[in-house]
CSV table of C-alpha atoms and ligand atoms in Angstrom, one decimal:
chain,number,residue,atom,x,y,z
A,200,UNK,CA,-55.1,-19.3,-89.2
A,201,UNK,CA,-57.8,-20.9,-87.1
A,202,UNK,CA,-61.4,-19.9,-87.8
A,203,UNK,CA,-63.1,-19.7,-84.4
A,204,UNK,CA,-66.5,-20.8,-85.7
A,205,UNK,CA,-65.1,-23.6,-87.9
A,206,UNK,CA,-63.1,-25.0,-85.0
A,207,UNK,CA,-66.2,-25.0,-82.7
A,208,UNK,CA,-68.3,-26.6,-85.4
A,209,UNK,CA,-65.8,-29.4,-85.7
A,210,UNK,CA,-65.9,-30.1,-82.0
A,211,UNK,CA,-69.7,-30.1,-82.2
A,212,UNK,CA,-69.6,-32.7,-84.9
A,213,UNK,CA,-67.0,-34.9,-83.3
A,214,UNK,CA,-68.1,-34.6,-79.7
A,215,UNK,CA,-71.7,-33.5,-79.7
A,216,UNK,CA,-72.4,-34.7,-76.2
A,217,UNK,CA,-69.4,-33.1,-74.6
A,218,UNK,CA,-70.2,-30.3,-72.1
A,219,UNK,CA,-69.3,-26.9,-73.5
A,220,UNK,CA,-70.5,-24.9,-70.6
A,221,UNK,CA,-72.0,-25.2,-67.2
A,222,UNK,CA,-73.1,-22.8,-64.5
A,223,UNK,CA,-75.0,-23.7,-61.3
A,224,UNK,CA,-77.0,-26.8,-62.4
A,225,UNK,CA,-77.3,-25.8,-66.0
A,226,UNK,CA,-75.2,-27.4,-68.7
A,227,UNK,CA,-74.9,-27.0,-72.5
A,228,UNK,CA,-73.4,-29.5,-74.8
A,229,UNK,CA,-71.4,-28.7,-77.9
A,230,UNK,CA,-74.3,-29.9,-80.0
A,231,UNK,CA,-76.7,-27.7,-78.2
A,232,UNK,CA,-74.4,-24.7,-78.5
A,233,UNK,CA,-74.0,-25.2,-82.2
A,234,UNK,CA,-77.7,-25.9,-82.8
A,235,UNK,CA,-79.2,-23.2,-80.6
A,236,UNK,CA,-76.8,-20.6,-82.0
A,237,UNK,CA,-78.0,-21.5,-85.5
A,238,UNK,CA,-81.5,-20.8,-84.3
A,239,UNK,CA,-80.4,-17.4,-83.0
A,240,UNK,CA,-78.5,-16.6,-86.2
A,241,UNK,CA,-81.6,-17.5,-88.2
A,242,UNK,CA,-83.9,-15.2,-86.2
A,243,UNK,CA,-81.3,-12.4,-86.5
A,244,UNK,CA,-80.9,-12.8,-90.2
A,245,UNK,CA,-84.6,-12.5,-90.8
A,246,UNK,CA,-84.6,-9.0,-89.2
A,247,UNK,CA,-82.8,-7.5,-92.2
A,248,UNK,CA,-80.2,-5.6,-90.1
A,249,UNK,CA,-77.3,-4.2,-92.0
A,250,UNK,CA,-74.3,-6.5,-92.0
A,251,UNK,CA,-71.9,-5.8,-89.0
A,252,UNK,CA,-74.6,-3.8,-87.2
A,253,UNK,CA,-73.7,-4.5,-83.5
A,254,UNK,CA,-76.1,-6.5,-81.3
A,255,UNK,CA,-76.2,-6.1,-77.5
A,256,UNK,CA,-76.2,-9.3,-75.5
A,257,UNK,CA,-77.5,-8.6,-72.0
A,258,UNK,CA,-77.3,-11.1,-69.2
A,259,UNK,CA,-75.1,-12.8,-66.6
A,260,UNK,CA,-73.2,-16.0,-67.0
A,261,UNK,CA,-76.1,-17.9,-68.6
A,262,UNK,CA,-75.3,-20.6,-71.1
A,263,UNK,CA,-77.7,-18.7,-73.5
A,264,UNK,CA,-75.3,-15.8,-73.5
A,265,UNK,CA,-72.6,-17.8,-75.3
A,266,UNK,CA,-75.4,-19.2,-77.6
A,267,UNK,CA,-76.3,-15.5,-78.4
A,268,UNK,CA,-72.6,-14.6,-79.0
A,269,UNK,CA,-72.2,-17.3,-81.5
A,270,UNK,CA,-75.6,-16.7,-83.0
A,271,UNK,CA,-74.7,-13.0,-83.6
A,272,UNK,CA,-71.3,-13.8,-85.3
A,273,UNK,CA,-72.8,-16.6,-87.4
A,274,UNK,CA,-75.2,-14.0,-88.8
A,275,UNK,CA,-72.4,-11.5,-89.5
A,276,UNK,CA,-72.8,-9.2,-86.5
A,277,UNK,CA,-70.5,-8.2,-83.7
A,278,UNK,CA,-71.9,-8.6,-80.2
A,279,UNK,CA,-71.6,-6.3,-77.3
A,280,UNK,CA,-71.7,-8.2,-74.0
A,281,UNK,CA,-73.5,-6.1,-71.2
A,282,UNK,CA,-73.5,-7.7,-67.8
A,283,UNK,CA,-76.6,-7.2,-65.5
A,284,UNK,CA,-74.3,-5.2,-63.1
A,285,UNK,CA,-74.3,-2.4,-65.7
A,286,UNK,CA,-77.0,0.1,-64.6
A,287,UNK,CA,-79.8,1.2,-67.0
A,288,UNK,CA,-78.6,4.6,-68.0
A,289,UNK,CA,-75.2,3.2,-68.9
A,290,UNK,CA,-76.8,0.5,-71.0
A,291,UNK,CA,-78.8,3.2,-72.7
A,292,UNK,CA,-75.6,5.1,-73.4
A,293,UNK,CA,-74.0,2.0,-74.9
A,294,UNK,CA,-77.0,1.4,-77.1
A,295,UNK,CA,-76.9,5.0,-78.4
A,296,UNK,CA,-73.1,5.1,-78.9
A,297,UNK,CA,-73.0,1.8,-80.7
A,298,UNK,CA,-76.1,2.4,-82.8
A,299,UNK,CA,-77.1,-1.2,-82.0
A,300,UNK,CA,-80.6,-2.0,-83.2
A,301,UNK,CA,-81.3,-5.3,-81.4
A,302,UNK,CA,-80.8,-6.5,-77.9
A,303,UNK,CA,-80.8,-10.2,-77.0
A,304,UNK,CA,-81.4,-10.9,-73.4
A,305,UNK,CA,-80.9,-13.9,-71.1
A,306,UNK,CA,-82.1,-12.0,-68.0
A,307,UNK,CA,-85.1,-9.8,-67.4
A,308,UNK,CA,-84.4,-6.2,-68.4
A,309,UNK,CA,-85.7,-3.9,-65.6
A,310,UNK,CA,-85.7,-0.9,-67.9
A,311,UNK,CA,-87.3,0.2,-71.2
A,312,UNK,CA,-84.9,0.5,-74.1
A,313,UNK,CA,-85.4,2.1,-77.4
A,314,UNK,CA,-84.5,-1.0,-79.5
A,315,UNK,CA,-86.3,-4.4,-80.0
A,316,UNK,CA,-85.5,-6.8,-77.2
A,317,UNK,CA,-85.6,-10.6,-77.9
A,318,UNK,CA,-85.2,-13.2,-75.2
A,319,UNK,CA,-82.6,-15.7,-76.3
A,320,UNK,CA,-84.7,-18.5,-74.8
A,321,UNK,CA,-87.6,-17.8,-77.2
A,322,UNK,CA,-85.3,-17.8,-80.2
A,323,UNK,CA,-83.8,-21.2,-79.3
A,324,UNK,CA,-87.3,-22.6,-78.9
A,325,UNK,CA,-88.0,-21.8,-82.6
A,326,UNK,CA,-86.6,-25.0,-84.0
A,327,UNK,CA,-84.6,-24.6,-87.1
A,328,UNK,CA,-82.5,-27.3,-88.7
A,329,UNK,CA,-80.9,-25.0,-91.2
A,330,UNK,CA,-77.4,-23.9,-90.5
A,331,UNK,CA,-76.2,-20.5,-91.8
A,332,UNK,CA,-73.5,-21.0,-94.4
A,333,UNK,CA,-69.9,-19.9,-93.3
A,334,UNK,CA,-70.2,-17.2,-95.9
A,335,UNK,CA,-72.4,-15.2,-93.6
A,336,UNK,CA,-70.1,-15.6,-90.6
A,337,UNK,CA,-68.1,-12.7,-89.3
A,338,UNK,CA,-64.6,-13.0,-90.8
A,339,UNK,CA,-61.1,-11.5,-91.2
A,340,UNK,CA,-61.1,-7.8,-90.5
A,341,UNK,CA,-64.8,-7.7,-89.6
A,342,UNK,CA,-65.7,-7.0,-86.0
A,343,UNK,CA,-66.4,-10.1,-83.8
A,344,UNK,CA,-67.1,-8.4,-80.5
A,345,UNK,CA,-67.1,-4.9,-78.9
A,346,UNK,CA,-66.3,-4.5,-75.2
A,347,UNK,CA,-67.2,-1.2,-73.5
A,348,UNK,CA,-64.7,0.1,-71.0
A,349,UNK,CA,-64.7,3.2,-68.8
A,350,UNK,CA,-63.8,6.4,-70.8
A,351,UNK,CA,-62.1,9.6,-69.6
A,352,UNK,CA,-64.5,11.7,-71.7
A,353,UNK,CA,-67.3,10.7,-69.4
A,354,UNK,CA,-68.7,8.1,-71.7
A,355,UNK,CA,-67.8,4.4,-72.0
A,356,UNK,CA,-65.8,3.6,-75.1
A,357,UNK,CA,-66.3,0.5,-77.3
A,358,UNK,CA,-63.2,-1.5,-78.2
A,359,UNK,CA,-63.7,-3.3,-81.5
A,360,UNK,CA,-62.1,-6.7,-81.8
A,361,UNK,CA,-61.9,-8.3,-85.2
A,362,UNK,CA,-62.2,-12.0,-86.2
A,363,UNK,CA,-58.5,-11.9,-87.0
A,364,UNK,CA,-57.6,-10.3,-83.7
A,365,UNK,CA,-59.5,-13.0,-81.8
A,366,UNK,CA,-58.1,-15.9,-84.0
A,367,UNK,CA,-54.6,-14.6,-83.4
A,368,UNK,CA,-55.1,-14.4,-79.7
A,369,UNK,CA,-56.5,-17.9,-79.4
A,370,UNK,CA,-53.7,-19.3,-81.5
A,371,UNK,CA,-51.2,-17.6,-79.3
A,372,UNK,CA,-52.8,-19.1,-76.2
A,373,UNK,CA,-52.8,-22.6,-77.7
A,374,UNK,CA,-49.2,-22.2,-78.7
A,375,UNK,CA,-47.9,-21.1,-75.3
A,376,UNK,CA,-50.0,-23.0,-72.8
A,377,UNK,CA,-50.6,-26.8,-72.7
A,378,UNK,CA,-54.2,-27.8,-72.2
A,379,UNK,CA,-54.8,-31.5,-71.8
A,380,UNK,CA,-57.7,-32.9,-73.8
A,381,UNK,CA,-61.1,-32.2,-72.2
A,382,UNK,CA,-59.9,-29.8,-69.6
A,383,UNK,CA,-62.2,-27.7,-67.4
A,384,UNK,CA,-61.6,-23.9,-67.6
A,385,UNK,CA,-62.9,-21.7,-64.8
A,386,UNK,CA,-64.8,-18.7,-66.0
A,387,UNK,CA,-64.9,-16.0,-63.3
A,388,UNK,CA,-65.1,-12.7,-65.2
A,389,UNK,CA,-68.5,-11.5,-66.5
A,390,UNK,CA,-68.6,-11.2,-70.3
A,391,UNK,CA,-68.5,-7.5,-70.3
A,392,UNK,CA,-64.8,-7.7,-69.2
A,393,UNK,CA,-62.3,-9.0,-71.7
A,394,UNK,CA,-60.7,-11.3,-69.1
A,395,UNK,CA,-63.6,-13.6,-69.8
A,396,UNK,CA,-62.3,-14.0,-73.4
A,397,UNK,CA,-59.2,-15.6,-72.0
A,398,UNK,CA,-61.1,-18.7,-71.0
A,399,UNK,CA,-64.1,-18.5,-73.4
A,400,UNK,CA,-62.6,-19.0,-76.8
A,401,UNK,CA,-59.4,-21.0,-76.0
A,402,UNK,CA,-61.8,-23.4,-74.2
A,403,UNK,CA,-64.4,-23.7,-76.9
A,404,UNK,CA,-61.9,-23.9,-79.8
A,405,UNK,CA,-60.0,-26.7,-78.0
A,406,UNK,CA,-63.2,-28.6,-77.1
A,407,UNK,CA,-62.9,-28.1,-73.4
A,408,UNK,CA,-65.6,-27.4,-70.7
A,409,UNK,CA,-66.2,-23.9,-69.2
A,410,UNK,CA,-67.2,-23.9,-65.6
A,411,UNK,CA,-68.7,-20.5,-64.9
A,412,UNK,CA,-69.4,-19.0,-61.5
A,413,UNK,CA,-72.1,-16.5,-61.0
A,414,UNK,CA,-72.0,-13.3,-58.9
A,415,UNK,CA,-74.5,-14.9,-56.6
A,416,UNK,CA,-72.1,-17.7,-55.9
A,417,UNK,CA,-69.2,-15.3,-55.5
A,418,UNK,CA,-71.1,-13.5,-52.7
A,419,UNK,CA,-71.9,-16.7,-51.0
A,420,UNK,CA,-68.6,-18.3,-49.9
A,421,UNK,CA,-70.1,-21.8,-49.2
A,422,UNK,CA,-71.7,-21.9,-52.6
A,423,UNK,CA,-68.5,-20.7,-54.3
A,424,UNK,CA,-66.2,-23.2,-52.7
A,425,UNK,CA,-68.6,-26.1,-53.1
A,426,UNK,CA,-68.9,-25.2,-56.8
A,427,UNK,CA,-65.0,-24.9,-57.1
A,428,UNK,CA,-64.6,-28.2,-55.3
A,429,UNK,CA,-67.0,-30.0,-57.7
A,430,UNK,CA,-65.8,-28.3,-60.8
A,431,UNK,CA,-62.7,-30.4,-61.6
A,432,UNK,CA,-61.1,-27.2,-62.9
A,433,UNK,CA,-57.7,-27.5,-64.3
A,434,UNK,CA,-57.2,-24.1,-65.9
A,435,UNK,CA,-57.9,-21.1,-63.6
A,436,UNK,CA,-58.3,-17.7,-65.1
A,437,UNK,CA,-59.1,-14.7,-62.9
A,438,UNK,CA,-57.9,-11.4,-61.7
A,439,UNK,CA,-55.4,-11.5,-58.8
A,440,UNK,CA,-58.1,-9.7,-56.7
A,441,UNK,CA,-60.4,-12.7,-57.1
A,442,UNK,CA,-57.6,-15.1,-56.1
A,443,UNK,CA,-56.8,-12.9,-53.1
A,444,UNK,CA,-60.4,-13.2,-52.0
A,445,UNK,CA,-60.3,-17.0,-52.3
A,446,UNK,CA,-57.0,-17.1,-50.3
A,447,UNK,CA,-59.0,-15.9,-47.3
A,448,UNK,CA,-60.5,-19.4,-47.1
A,449,UNK,CA,-57.8,-21.6,-45.7
A,450,UNK,CA,-59.4,-24.6,-47.4
A,451,UNK,CA,-58.8,-23.2,-50.9
A,452,UNK,CA,-55.9,-25.5,-51.9
A,453,UNK,CA,-54.8,-28.4,-54.1
A,454,UNK,CA,-56.7,-30.8,-51.9
A,455,UNK,CA,-59.9,-28.9,-52.7
A,456,UNK,CA,-59.1,-28.6,-56.4
A,457,UNK,CA,-56.8,-31.6,-57.2
A,458,UNK,CA,-57.1,-31.2,-61.0
A,459,UNK,CA,-55.8,-27.6,-61.0
A,460,UNK,CA,-52.6,-27.4,-63.0
A,461,UNK,CA,-52.5,-23.8,-64.3
A,462,UNK,CA,-53.2,-20.4,-63.0
A,463,UNK,CA,-53.6,-17.6,-65.6
A,464,UNK,CA,-53.7,-14.2,-64.0
A,465,UNK,CA,-54.3,-11.0,-65.9
A,466,UNK,CA,-55.8,-7.5,-65.7
A,467,UNK,CA,-53.9,-6.0,-62.8
A,468,UNK,CA,-50.7,-6.2,-60.8
A,469,UNK,CA,-50.1,-9.7,-59.4
A,470,UNK,CA,-48.7,-9.1,-55.9
A,471,UNK,CA,-45.7,-11.4,-55.2
A,472,UNK,CA,-47.3,-12.3,-51.8
A,473,UNK,CA,-50.4,-13.7,-53.6
A,474,UNK,CA,-48.3,-15.7,-56.0
A,475,UNK,CA,-46.2,-17.1,-53.1
A,476,UNK,CA,-49.2,-18.2,-51.1
A,477,UNK,CA,-50.8,-19.9,-54.2
A,478,UNK,CA,-47.5,-21.6,-54.9
A,479,UNK,CA,-47.5,-23.1,-51.4
A,480,UNK,CA,-51.1,-24.1,-51.5
A,481,UNK,CA,-51.1,-25.6,-55.0
A,482,UNK,CA,-48.0,-27.7,-55.3
A,483,UNK,CA,-48.9,-29.2,-58.7
A,484,UNK,CA,-49.9,-25.9,-60.4
A,485,UNK,CA,-47.9,-23.4,-62.5
A,486,UNK,CA,-48.6,-19.7,-62.2
A,487,UNK,CA,-48.5,-17.2,-65.1
A,488,UNK,CA,-48.7,-13.5,-65.0
A,489,UNK,CA,-50.2,-12.3,-68.3
A,490,UNK,CA,-50.4,-8.7,-69.4
A,491,UNK,CA,-52.5,-6.8,-71.9
A,492,UNK,CA,-55.3,-4.3,-72.3
A,493,UNK,CA,-58.7,-4.9,-73.9
A,494,UNK,CA,-57.5,-2.9,-76.9
A,495,UNK,CA,-55.0,-5.6,-77.8
A,496,UNK,CA,-57.3,-8.6,-77.2
A,497,UNK,CA,-56.9,-9.8,-73.6
A,498,UNK,CA,-53.2,-10.5,-73.3
A,499,UNK,CA,-50.0,-10.1,-75.4
A,500,UNK,CA,-47.4,-11.4,-73.0
A,501,UNK,CA,-46.8,-13.7,-70.0
A,502,UNK,CA,-44.1,-14.7,-67.5
A,503,UNK,CA,-44.1,-17.9,-65.6
A,504,UNK,CA,-43.9,-17.1,-61.9
A,505,UNK,CA,-41.2,-19.3,-60.4
A,506,UNK,CA,-39.5,-19.4,-57.0
A,507,UNK,CA,-36.3,-17.9,-58.6
A,508,UNK,CA,-38.3,-15.0,-60.0
A,509,UNK,CA,-39.9,-14.4,-56.6
A,510,UNK,CA,-36.5,-14.2,-54.9
A,511,UNK,CA,-34.9,-12.2,-57.7
A,512,UNK,CA,-37.4,-9.4,-57.9
A,513,UNK,CA,-39.6,-7.5,-55.5
A,514,UNK,CA,-42.2,-7.0,-58.2
A,515,UNK,CA,-43.3,-9.5,-60.8
A,516,UNK,CA,-42.4,-8.8,-64.5
A,517,UNK,CA,-45.1,-8.7,-67.1
A,518,UNK,CA,-43.1,-9.8,-70.2
A,519,UNK,CA,-39.7,-10.9,-71.3
A,520,UNK,CA,-37.9,-8.1,-73.2
A,521,UNK,CA,-37.7,-10.5,-76.2
A,522,UNK,CA,-41.5,-10.1,-76.8
A,523,UNK,CA,-41.6,-8.7,-80.3
A,524,UNK,CA,-45.0,-7.0,-80.0
A,525,UNK,CA,-44.2,-4.9,-77.0
A,526,UNK,CA,-41.9,-1.9,-77.0
A,527,UNK,CA,-41.0,0.8,-74.6
A,528,UNK,CA,-40.9,4.3,-75.9
A,529,UNK,CA,-38.4,6.9,-74.7
A,530,UNK,CA,-40.8,8.4,-72.2
A,531,UNK,CA,-41.4,4.9,-70.7
A,532,UNK,CA,-44.8,4.3,-72.3
A,533,UNK,CA,-45.6,0.7,-73.2
A,534,UNK,CA,-46.6,0.4,-76.9
A,535,UNK,CA,-48.1,-2.8,-78.3
A,536,UNK,CA,-48.2,-3.7,-82.0
A,537,UNK,CA,-49.1,-6.9,-83.9
A,538,UNK,CA,-52.1,-8.9,-85.1
A,539,UNK,CA,-54.1,-8.6,-81.9
A,540,UNK,CA,-54.3,-4.8,-81.9
A,541,UNK,CA,-57.9,-3.7,-82.1
A,542,UNK,CA,-59.5,-1.9,-85.0
A,543,UNK,CA,-60.1,1.1,-82.7
A,544,UNK,CA,-63.0,2.5,-80.7
A,545,UNK,CA,-66.4,2.2,-82.3
A,546,UNK,CA,-67.8,5.5,-83.7
A,547,UNK,CA,-65.0,7.5,-82.0
A,548,UNK,CA,-62.4,8.5,-84.6
A,549,UNK,CA,-60.8,11.2,-82.4
A,550,UNK,CA,-60.3,8.8,-79.5
A,551,UNK,CA,-59.0,6.1,-81.8
A,552,UNK,CA,-56.5,8.5,-83.5
A,553,UNK,CA,-55.2,9.4,-80.1
A,554,UNK,CA,-54.1,5.9,-79.1
A,555,UNK,CA,-53.9,3.8,-82.3
A,556,UNK,CA,-51.3,4.4,-85.1
A,557,UNK,CA,-49.9,2.6,-88.1
A,558,UNK,CA,-46.2,1.9,-87.8
A,559,UNK,CA,-44.4,0.2,-90.7
A,560,UNK,CA,-47.8,-1.0,-91.8
A,561,UNK,CA,-48.6,-2.5,-88.4
A,562,UNK,CA,-51.4,-1.3,-86.1
A,563,UNK,CA,-50.0,-0.1,-82.8
A,564,UNK,CA,-51.7,0.9,-79.6
A,565,UNK,CA,-50.3,3.3,-77.0
A,566,UNK,CA,-51.3,1.7,-73.7
A,567,UNK,CA,-50.9,4.6,-71.3
A,568,UNK,CA,-49.0,2.1,-69.1
A,569,UNK,CA,-45.5,3.0,-68.0
A,570,UNK,CA,-42.8,0.4,-67.7
A,571,UNK,CA,-39.1,-0.2,-67.4
A,572,UNK,CA,-36.7,-3.0,-68.3
A,573,UNK,CA,-34.5,-4.8,-66.0
A,574,UNK,CA,-32.5,-8.1,-66.2
A,575,UNK,CA,-34.2,-9.2,-69.4
A,576,UNK,CA,-37.8,-8.5,-68.2
A,577,UNK,CA,-40.4,-5.7,-68.7
A,578,UNK,CA,-42.0,-4.4,-65.5
A,579,UNK,CA,-45.2,-2.3,-65.1
A,580,UNK,CA,-44.7,0.8,-63.0
A,581,UNK,CA,-48.0,2.7,-63.3
A,582,UNK,CA,-50.1,4.9,-65.6
A,583,UNK,CA,-49.6,8.1,-67.5
A,584,UNK,CA,-53.2,9.1,-66.9
A,585,UNK,CA,-56.0,8.6,-64.4
A,586,UNK,CA,-57.0,5.1,-65.4
A,587,UNK,CA,-56.8,2.8,-62.4
A,588,UNK,CA,-57.7,-0.8,-61.4
A,589,UNK,CA,-59.8,-1.2,-58.3
A,590,UNK,CA,-60.4,-4.8,-57.2
A,591,UNK,CA,-59.6,-5.8,-60.8
A,592,UNK,CA,-62.0,-3.4,-62.4
A,593,UNK,CA,-60.7,-0.9,-65.0
A,594,UNK,CA,-61.9,2.7,-64.2
A,595,UNK,CA,-61.3,6.1,-65.6
A,596,UNK,CA,-61.2,8.5,-62.6
A,597,UNK,CA,-62.2,11.4,-65.0
A,598,UNK,CA,-65.4,9.5,-66.0
A,599,UNK,CA,-66.5,9.3,-62.4
A,600,UNK,CA,-65.6,13.0,-61.8
A,601,UNK,CA,-67.6,14.1,-64.9
A,602,UNK,CA,-70.6,12.0,-63.9
A,603,UNK,CA,-70.6,13.4,-60.3
A,604,UNK,CA,-70.2,17.0,-61.7
A,605,UNK,CA,-73.2,16.4,-63.9
A,606,UNK,CA,-75.4,16.0,-60.8
A,607,UNK,CA,-77.4,19.2,-60.2
A,608,UNK,CA,-76.2,20.0,-56.7
A,609,UNK,CA,-72.5,19.6,-57.6
A,610,UNK,CA,-70.2,22.3,-59.0
A,611,UNK,CA,-66.8,20.7,-58.8
A,612,UNK,CA,-65.5,17.2,-57.9
A,613,UNK,CA,-62.2,15.4,-57.6
A,614,UNK,CA,-61.9,11.6,-57.1
A,615,UNK,CA,-58.9,10.3,-55.4
A,616,UNK,CA,-57.8,6.6,-55.2
A,617,UNK,CA,-57.0,5.6,-51.7
A,618,UNK,CA,-54.1,3.2,-51.3
A,619,UNK,CA,-53.1,0.7,-48.7
A,620,UNK,CA,-49.9,-1.3,-48.9
A,621,UNK,CA,-49.3,0.0,-52.5
A,622,UNK,CA,-52.7,-1.2,-53.6
A,623,UNK,CA,-55.8,0.9,-54.4
A,624,UNK,CA,-58.5,-0.1,-52.0
A,625,UNK,CA,-61.2,2.5,-52.4
A,626,UNK,CA,-62.1,5.9,-53.9
A,627,UNK,CA,-62.8,9.1,-52.1
A,628,UNK,CA,-64.5,12.1,-53.7
A,629,UNK,CA,-64.1,15.7,-52.7
A,630,UNK,CA,-67.0,17.8,-53.7
A,631,UNK,CA,-67.9,21.5,-54.0
A,632,UNK,CA,-71.6,22.2,-54.1
A,633,UNK,CA,-73.4,25.1,-55.8
A,634,UNK,CA,-75.2,25.9,-52.6
A,635,UNK,CA,-73.9,25.4,-49.1
A,636,UNK,CA,-75.2,22.3,-47.3
A,637,UNK,CA,-78.5,23.1,-45.6
A,638,UNK,CA,-79.2,19.6,-44.5
A,639,UNK,CA,-76.8,16.9,-43.2
A,640,UNK,CA,-73.9,15.7,-45.3
A,641,UNK,CA,-75.1,12.2,-44.8
A,642,UNK,CA,-78.4,12.9,-46.6
A,643,UNK,CA,-76.6,14.7,-49.4
A,644,UNK,CA,-74.3,11.7,-49.9
A,645,UNK,CA,-77.2,9.3,-49.9
A,646,UNK,CA,-79.0,11.4,-52.5
A,647,UNK,CA,-75.8,11.7,-54.7
A,648,UNK,CA,-75.0,8.0,-54.5
A,649,UNK,CA,-78.6,7.1,-55.4
A,650,UNK,CA,-78.4,9.3,-58.5
A,651,UNK,CA,-75.0,7.9,-59.5
A,652,UNK,CA,-76.2,4.3,-59.2
A,653,UNK,CA,-78.5,4.8,-62.3
A,654,UNK,CA,-75.4,5.4,-64.4
A,655,UNK,CA,-72.3,3.9,-62.7
A,656,UNK,CA,-71.8,0.3,-61.7
A,657,UNK,CA,-71.4,0.0,-58.0
A,658,UNK,CA,-67.6,-0.5,-58.2
A,659,UNK,CA,-67.3,3.0,-59.8
A,660,UNK,CA,-69.1,4.9,-57.0
A,661,UNK,CA,-66.7,6.4,-54.5
A,662,UNK,CA,-66.9,5.1,-50.9
A,663,UNK,CA,-66.6,8.5,-49.2
A,664,UNK,CA,-68.0,11.9,-50.1
A,665,UNK,CA,-66.4,15.0,-48.5
A,666,UNK,CA,-67.8,18.5,-49.0
A,667,UNK,CA,-65.5,21.5,-49.3
A,668,UNK,CA,-65.9,25.2,-50.0
A,669,UNK,CA,-63.1,25.1,-52.5
A,670,UNK,CA,-60.7,22.4,-53.8
A,671,UNK,CA,-57.1,22.9,-52.8
A,672,UNK,CA,-54.7,24.2,-55.6
A,673,UNK,CA,-51.0,23.5,-56.1
A,674,UNK,CA,-48.5,26.4,-56.9
A,675,UNK,CA,-49.3,25.9,-60.6
A,676,UNK,CA,-52.9,26.6,-60.0
A,677,UNK,CA,-54.0,23.0,-60.7
A,678,UNK,CA,-56.1,21.0,-58.3
A,679,UNK,CA,-53.7,19.6,-55.7
A,680,UNK,CA,-54.5,15.9,-56.1
A,681,UNK,CA,-51.4,15.0,-54.1
A,682,UNK,CA,-52.6,17.0,-51.1
A,683,UNK,CA,-56.0,15.4,-51.3
A,684,UNK,CA,-54.4,11.9,-51.6
A,685,UNK,CA,-52.4,12.6,-48.5
A,686,UNK,CA,-55.6,13.5,-46.6
A,687,UNK,CA,-57.2,10.3,-47.7
A,688,UNK,CA,-54.4,7.9,-46.7
A,689,UNK,CA,-55.8,4.9,-44.9
B,154,AMP,P1,-58.2,-4.2,-69.2
B,154,AMP,O1,-58.4,-3.5,-70.4
B,154,AMP,O2,-59.4,-4.2,-68.2
B,154,AMP,O3,-57.7,-5.6,-69.4
B,154,AMP,O4,-57.1,-3.4,-68.4
B,154,AMP,C1,-55.8,-3.2,-69.0
B,154,AMP,C2,-54.9,-2.6,-68.0
B,154,AMP,O5,-54.7,-3.4,-66.9
B,154,AMP,C3,-53.5,-2.5,-68.6
B,154,AMP,O6,-53.3,-1.4,-69.5
B,154,AMP,C4,-52.6,-2.4,-67.3
B,154,AMP,O7,-52.7,-1.1,-66.8
B,154,AMP,C5,-53.4,-3.3,-66.4
B,154,AMP,N1,-52.8,-4.7,-66.4
B,154,AMP,C6,-53.2,-5.7,-67.1
B,154,AMP,N2,-52.5,-6.8,-66.8
B,154,AMP,C7,-51.6,-6.4,-65.9
B,154,AMP,C8,-50.5,-7.1,-65.2
B,154,AMP,N3,-50.2,-8.4,-65.4
B,154,AMP,N4,-49.8,-6.4,-64.3
B,154,AMP,C9,-50.0,-5.0,-64.1
B,154,AMP,N5,-51.0,-4.4,-64.8
B,154,AMP,C10,-51.8,-5.1,-65.6
């Protein structure tokens, strides 16, 4: 099986001047990536950390982030990518839960943390010509990265991906998709989301170029489309939500991006209308709907979206039924097995035992997704729990509720996803306070939102706050979420 680091080293030797990564006007060649990550690995190894002790990498789309990732794994440590959109208290919770003892940063940290912080920039300036021997690299069943996702217990949970998981995923990508030599891969998702892994490693292992777009560009349409037009992207990886946003610009089409041949969508439902519109605008491109949770390394299945498929079904399938690694249990739950199933949640054996099992010697993961089979395909029909996707972000409703309930004025809280045209568009919260409101509801909402923003990223903070004397109950005595959802209909 491919060794991720060995494959990247080969590219760095064969094509040292080839661009590995670019963002804004910064670029990084394969030689620089290899050399700088050696410098980082050296500095890490001098610190005497225990092998496999996680290292936090904090930043946003900087080339030095991928330098830090490779530096960590060369020194035998998994890295935990934390995007700058993650607020300080959540970062603190991740440091505590992961027992990380080092943070590498590529952006200024606006908060004090209890572990040493090293700017990656400084480490790469300490010139070192030694390269760490492959014996020290993360390998086999050791952990390569840990991604924290929203957790229903009120705390984020760290999904541990092994070197073998990642190598199997990259091999699968290279087997099923054709990438022409020296292609350009779009990198839209920040590294704290596993969608970013779909372009990062398949691109680096194949010697391609990653073209990253920053949040700043995404919020400035002119900068975004100028960057896309200049990028020569041929492989597009994003959430369907991001593509939907791009579709609002009529000029986003094959003319603007003539090299684009492949759309890889993953992470949430791909609405047929989005796929149809893209098909019309990009006549030379193929569109794929990929499926998989972070816990099984990015994606485990795909279906090519064709005109026939769009006429045959009202909803797009996520896998052919022949996919050996996916099965549907009697209650409709989608269960995934095989070599990309994660080693479980870091330092959380009870949570791990709930979702991960060994079956016939193979690791399996109960996804919590519900599906059904029809005409040779598997379809996604929803969740068994309160996990949702909002604009492509994975959220546990219970985590938001627990966090709101932990605020001093709040006694009870329920958060309801608000849907429009079968898609979740926002969150509403219904709140019972300890004391009746003495001031305006507006002021209370402002205060609660400000407290929440220390802990929750902005996409997890409900849009509306409604104050009630009690929450409505259904005949079973449970909170009547259906009634609240009906109130909140857009
Ligand atoms: P994440 O861990 O952020 O990748 O989220 C994984 C979850 O996103 C899955 O368990 C599904 O609920 C959902 N998901 C991922 N891909 C798809 C897809 N192609 N169609 C529908 N839902 C998807």
